[in-house]
Amino acid sequence: MAARESGGITSIHVDRVIHEPARLAIMGILGEGYQADFVFLKHTLALTDGNLASHLRTLENAGYLEVKKQFLGRKTNTLYAATKAGKEAYAEYRKVMLGLLLHPDNGVDKA
Amino acid sequence: MSMDNAPQDPVTKVVLQPKVDLFAEYARAASGGGLLWTLQGLLLVIQTFILPLTPVGHWWSPFWLVPVYALYFLVRSPVWRRLYGRHGRVESEKLLQEARRSSWRLLIYLLPALYLVWPNALTAQIGAPGTPMGISVYGGMVWVAGLWAIVVIGGRLPLDFLYFLATQLLSVSLWREGPTAKQWVSGDVSDYRLLAAVLAFVGIYQHWRFGQRLRESTSDSKPR
């Protein structure tokens, strides 16, 4: 899993879509079986509208998020939920990172 | 690695989870009703005052309390949105399942109550043992059972059903017409006022706890 050679420098194979802190936090919420709307994610993660929209789009393009539109009274409400692929990718990401933190020597070549 | 066995990310668990859980709880209002409980208590008190004014004996008498239901429906959603929906909305698959399960559990308590308690209670209150039940009493039961079905199908706000049930217990004798109902509606309603006070207290306490939990879980960082 964890390491691969890249031009003589050992690098760790992590999912870069999830690795970015804001996207990691989004997946941290949605990857656990929750669905949240834009307003909640914005307030909770303290991101601007544009920044959050950009991160959500990146996750959606990677196939990790799906969008569900509902009516709340007369207004539409957009909920974001993790797809099966998104949940699996998030679980794999945690596995890799925890493996590195708990067993830093495993799978990493000291070149 | 399966999701069930995955160790939870400590940052997510400690920093984000309390707020996520709080909002998911209030999105379904399965246990977190906040001031909606208080609103129900207030409406229950209002009903105890307007019930003795019911003009019994008319075909529309059973519908005397419908404006109270209508008022609750009109006010409920704006109150919820303003108090608990301002910071967004979270839905939880797990909590949705729990809400549905709790709605089914309500059925276990509801059916014996409908079958045994209400007819006996009515007979005792109206003071006419052996009097056959009017068709409108059965209509009242169907009405309450229908409200329960709406809660189950919608999968949300089980507390609405409890409110409707309490209200129906208060007003069900009006589904029988006649002067005996008049005697009852002017009788003792202190039990219902006590219930209303409990509802109001629970609502105020939950609302206070909501604010406290929100402050504890909210980051003080500026948008970036």
PDB file of N, CA and C in Angstrom, chain A residues 1-6 9-17 19 64 89 92-97 100 107-108:
ATOM      1  N   MET A   1       0.795  -1.199   0.000  1.00  0.00           N
ATOM      2  CA  MET A   1       0.000   0.000   0.000  1.00  0.00           C
ATOM      3  C   MET A   1       0.838   1.264   0.000  1.00  0.00           C
ATOM      4  N   ALA A   2       1.628   1.481   1.023  1.00  0.00           N
ATOM      5  CA  ALA A   2       1.889   2.852   1.425  1.00  0.00           C
ATOM      6  C   ALA A   2       2.977   3.583   0.659  1.00  0.00           C
ATOM      7  N   ALA A   3       3.985   2.881   0.170  1.00  0.00           N
ATOM      8  CA  ALA A   3       5.104   3.642  -0.394  1.00  0.00           C
ATOM      9  C   ALA A   3       5.344   3.271  -1.844  1.00  0.00           C
ATOM     10  N   ARG A   4       5.887   4.205  -2.568  1.00  0.00           N
ATOM     11  CA  ARG A   4       6.300   3.903  -3.928  1.00  0.00           C
ATOM     12  C   ARG A   4       7.513   4.767  -4.273  1.00  0.00           C
ATOM     13  N   GLU A   5       8.304   4.256  -5.169  1.00  0.00           N
ATOM     14  CA  GLU A   5       9.475   5.002  -5.589  1.00  0.00           C
ATOM     15  C   GLU A   5       9.079   6.055  -6.601  1.00  0.00           C
ATOM     16  N   SER A   6       9.624   7.241  -6.470  1.00  0.00           N
ATOM     17  CA  SER A   6       9.309   8.294  -7.430  1.00  0.00           C
ATOM     18  C   SER A   6      10.571   9.114  -7.659  1.00  0.00           C
ATOM     19  N   ILE A   9      13.149   9.396  -4.885  1.00  0.00           N
ATOM     20  CA  ILE A   9      12.644   9.889  -3.601  1.00  0.00           C
ATOM     21  C   ILE A   9      11.436   9.063  -3.202  1.00  0.00           C
ATOM     22  N   THR A  10      11.450   8.567  -2.022  1.00  0.00           N
ATOM     23  CA  THR A  10      10.325   7.758  -1.563  1.00  0.00           C
ATOM     24  C   THR A  10       9.131   8.662  -1.267  1.00  0.00           C
ATOM     25  N   SER A  11       7.991   8.335  -1.844  1.00  0.00           N
ATOM     26  CA  SER A  11       6.798   9.117  -1.547  1.00  0.00           C
ATOM     27  C   SER A  11       5.694   8.180  -1.073  1.00  0.00           C
ATOM     28  N   ILE A  12       4.783   8.719  -0.324  1.00  0.00           N
ATOM     29  CA  ILE A  12       3.693   7.924   0.219  1.00  0.00           C
ATOM     30  C   ILE A  12       2.495   8.072  -0.697  1.00  0.00           C
ATOM     31  N   HIS A  13       1.877   6.944  -1.014  1.00  0.00           N
ATOM     32  CA  HIS A  13       0.721   6.993  -1.907  1.00  0.00           C
ATOM     33  C   HIS A  13      -0.534   7.280  -1.085  1.00  0.00           C
ATOM     34  N   VAL A  14      -0.888   8.540  -1.071  1.00  0.00           N
ATOM     35  CA  VAL A  14      -2.135   8.909  -0.409  1.00  0.00           C
ATOM     36  C   VAL A  14      -3.053   9.526  -1.470  1.00  0.00           C
ATOM     37  N   ASP A  15      -4.340   9.467  -1.173  1.00  0.00           N
ATOM     38  CA  ASP A  15      -5.320  10.040  -2.082  1.00  0.00           C
ATOM     39  C   ASP A  15      -5.271  11.559  -1.958  1.00  0.00           C
ATOM     40  N   ARG A  16      -4.752  12.212  -2.986  1.00  0.00           N
ATOM     41  CA  ARG A  16      -4.552  13.667  -2.892  1.00  0.00           C
ATOM     42  C   ARG A  16      -5.868  14.441  -2.939  1.00  0.00           C
ATOM     43  N   VAL A  17      -6.878  13.821  -3.465  1.00  0.00           N
ATOM     44  CA  VAL A  17      -8.191  14.494  -3.459  1.00  0.00           C
ATOM     45  C   VAL A  17      -8.656  14.683  -2.008  1.00  0.00           C
ATOM     46  N   HIS A  19      -6.578  14.367   0.680  1.00  0.00           N
ATOM     47  CA  HIS A  19      -5.478  14.789   1.551  1.00  0.00           C
ATOM     48  C   HIS A  19      -5.524  16.276   1.894  1.00  0.00           C
ATOM     49  N   TYR A  64     -16.695  11.137  -5.302  1.00  0.00           N
ATOM     50  CA  TYR A  64     -16.775  10.857  -3.858  1.00  0.00           C
ATOM     51  C   TYR A  64     -18.043  11.432  -3.216  1.00  0.00           C
ATOM     52  N   ALA A  89     -12.927   5.314  -0.220  1.00  0.00           N
ATOM     53  CA  ALA A  89     -11.690   6.083  -0.378  1.00  0.00           C
ATOM     54  C   ALA A  89     -11.288   6.734   0.947  1.00  0.00           C
ATOM     55  N   GLU A  92      -9.909   4.062   3.229  1.00  0.00           N
ATOM     56  CA  GLU A  92      -8.567   3.686   2.783  1.00  0.00           C
ATOM     57  C   GLU A  92      -7.551   4.765   3.173  1.00  0.00           C
ATOM     58  N   TYR A  93      -7.940   6.019   3.015  1.00  0.00           N
ATOM     59  CA  TYR A  93      -7.063   7.130   3.372  1.00  0.00           C
ATOM     60  C   TYR A  93      -6.692   7.061   4.861  1.00  0.00           C
ATOM     61  N   ARG A  94      -7.695   6.835   5.696  1.00  0.00           N
ATOM     62  CA  ARG A  94      -7.445   6.746   7.142  1.00  0.00           C
ATOM     63  C   ARG A  94      -6.529   5.575   7.468  1.00  0.00           C
ATOM     64  N   LYS A  95      -6.759   4.489   6.740  1.00  0.00           N
ATOM     65  CA  LYS A  95      -5.942   3.293   6.975  1.00  0.00           C
ATOM     66  C   LYS A  95      -4.477   3.598   6.673  1.00  0.00           C
ATOM     67  N   VAL A  96      -4.243   4.252   5.547  1.00  0.00           N
ATOM     68  CA  VAL A  96      -2.870   4.589   5.138  1.00  0.00           C
ATOM     69  C   VAL A  96      -2.230   5.532   6.148  1.00  0.00           C
ATOM     70  N   MET A  97      -2.950   6.574   6.512  1.00  0.00           N
ATOM     71  CA  MET A  97      -2.374   7.582   7.410  1.00  0.00           C
ATOM     72  C   MET A  97      -2.141   7.026   8.807  1.00  0.00           C
ATOM     73  N   LEU A 100       0.853   4.845   8.791  1.00  0.00           N
ATOM     74  CA  LEU A 100       2.104   5.621   8.787  1.00  0.00           C
ATOM     75  C   LEU A 100       2.410   6.194  10.171  1.00  0.00           C
ATOM     76  N   GLY A 107       6.751  -0.214   5.121  1.00  0.00           N
ATOM     77  CA  GLY A 107       6.451   0.125   3.740  1.00  0.00           C
ATOM     78  C   GLY A 107       7.179   1.350   3.224  1.00  0.00           C
ATOM     79  N   VAL A 108       7.988   1.989   4.052  1.00  0.00           N
ATOM     80  CA  VAL A 108       8.693   3.179   3.590  1.00  0.00           C
ATOM     81  C   VAL A 108      10.173   2.861   3.487  1.00  0.00           C
TER      82      VAL A 108
END
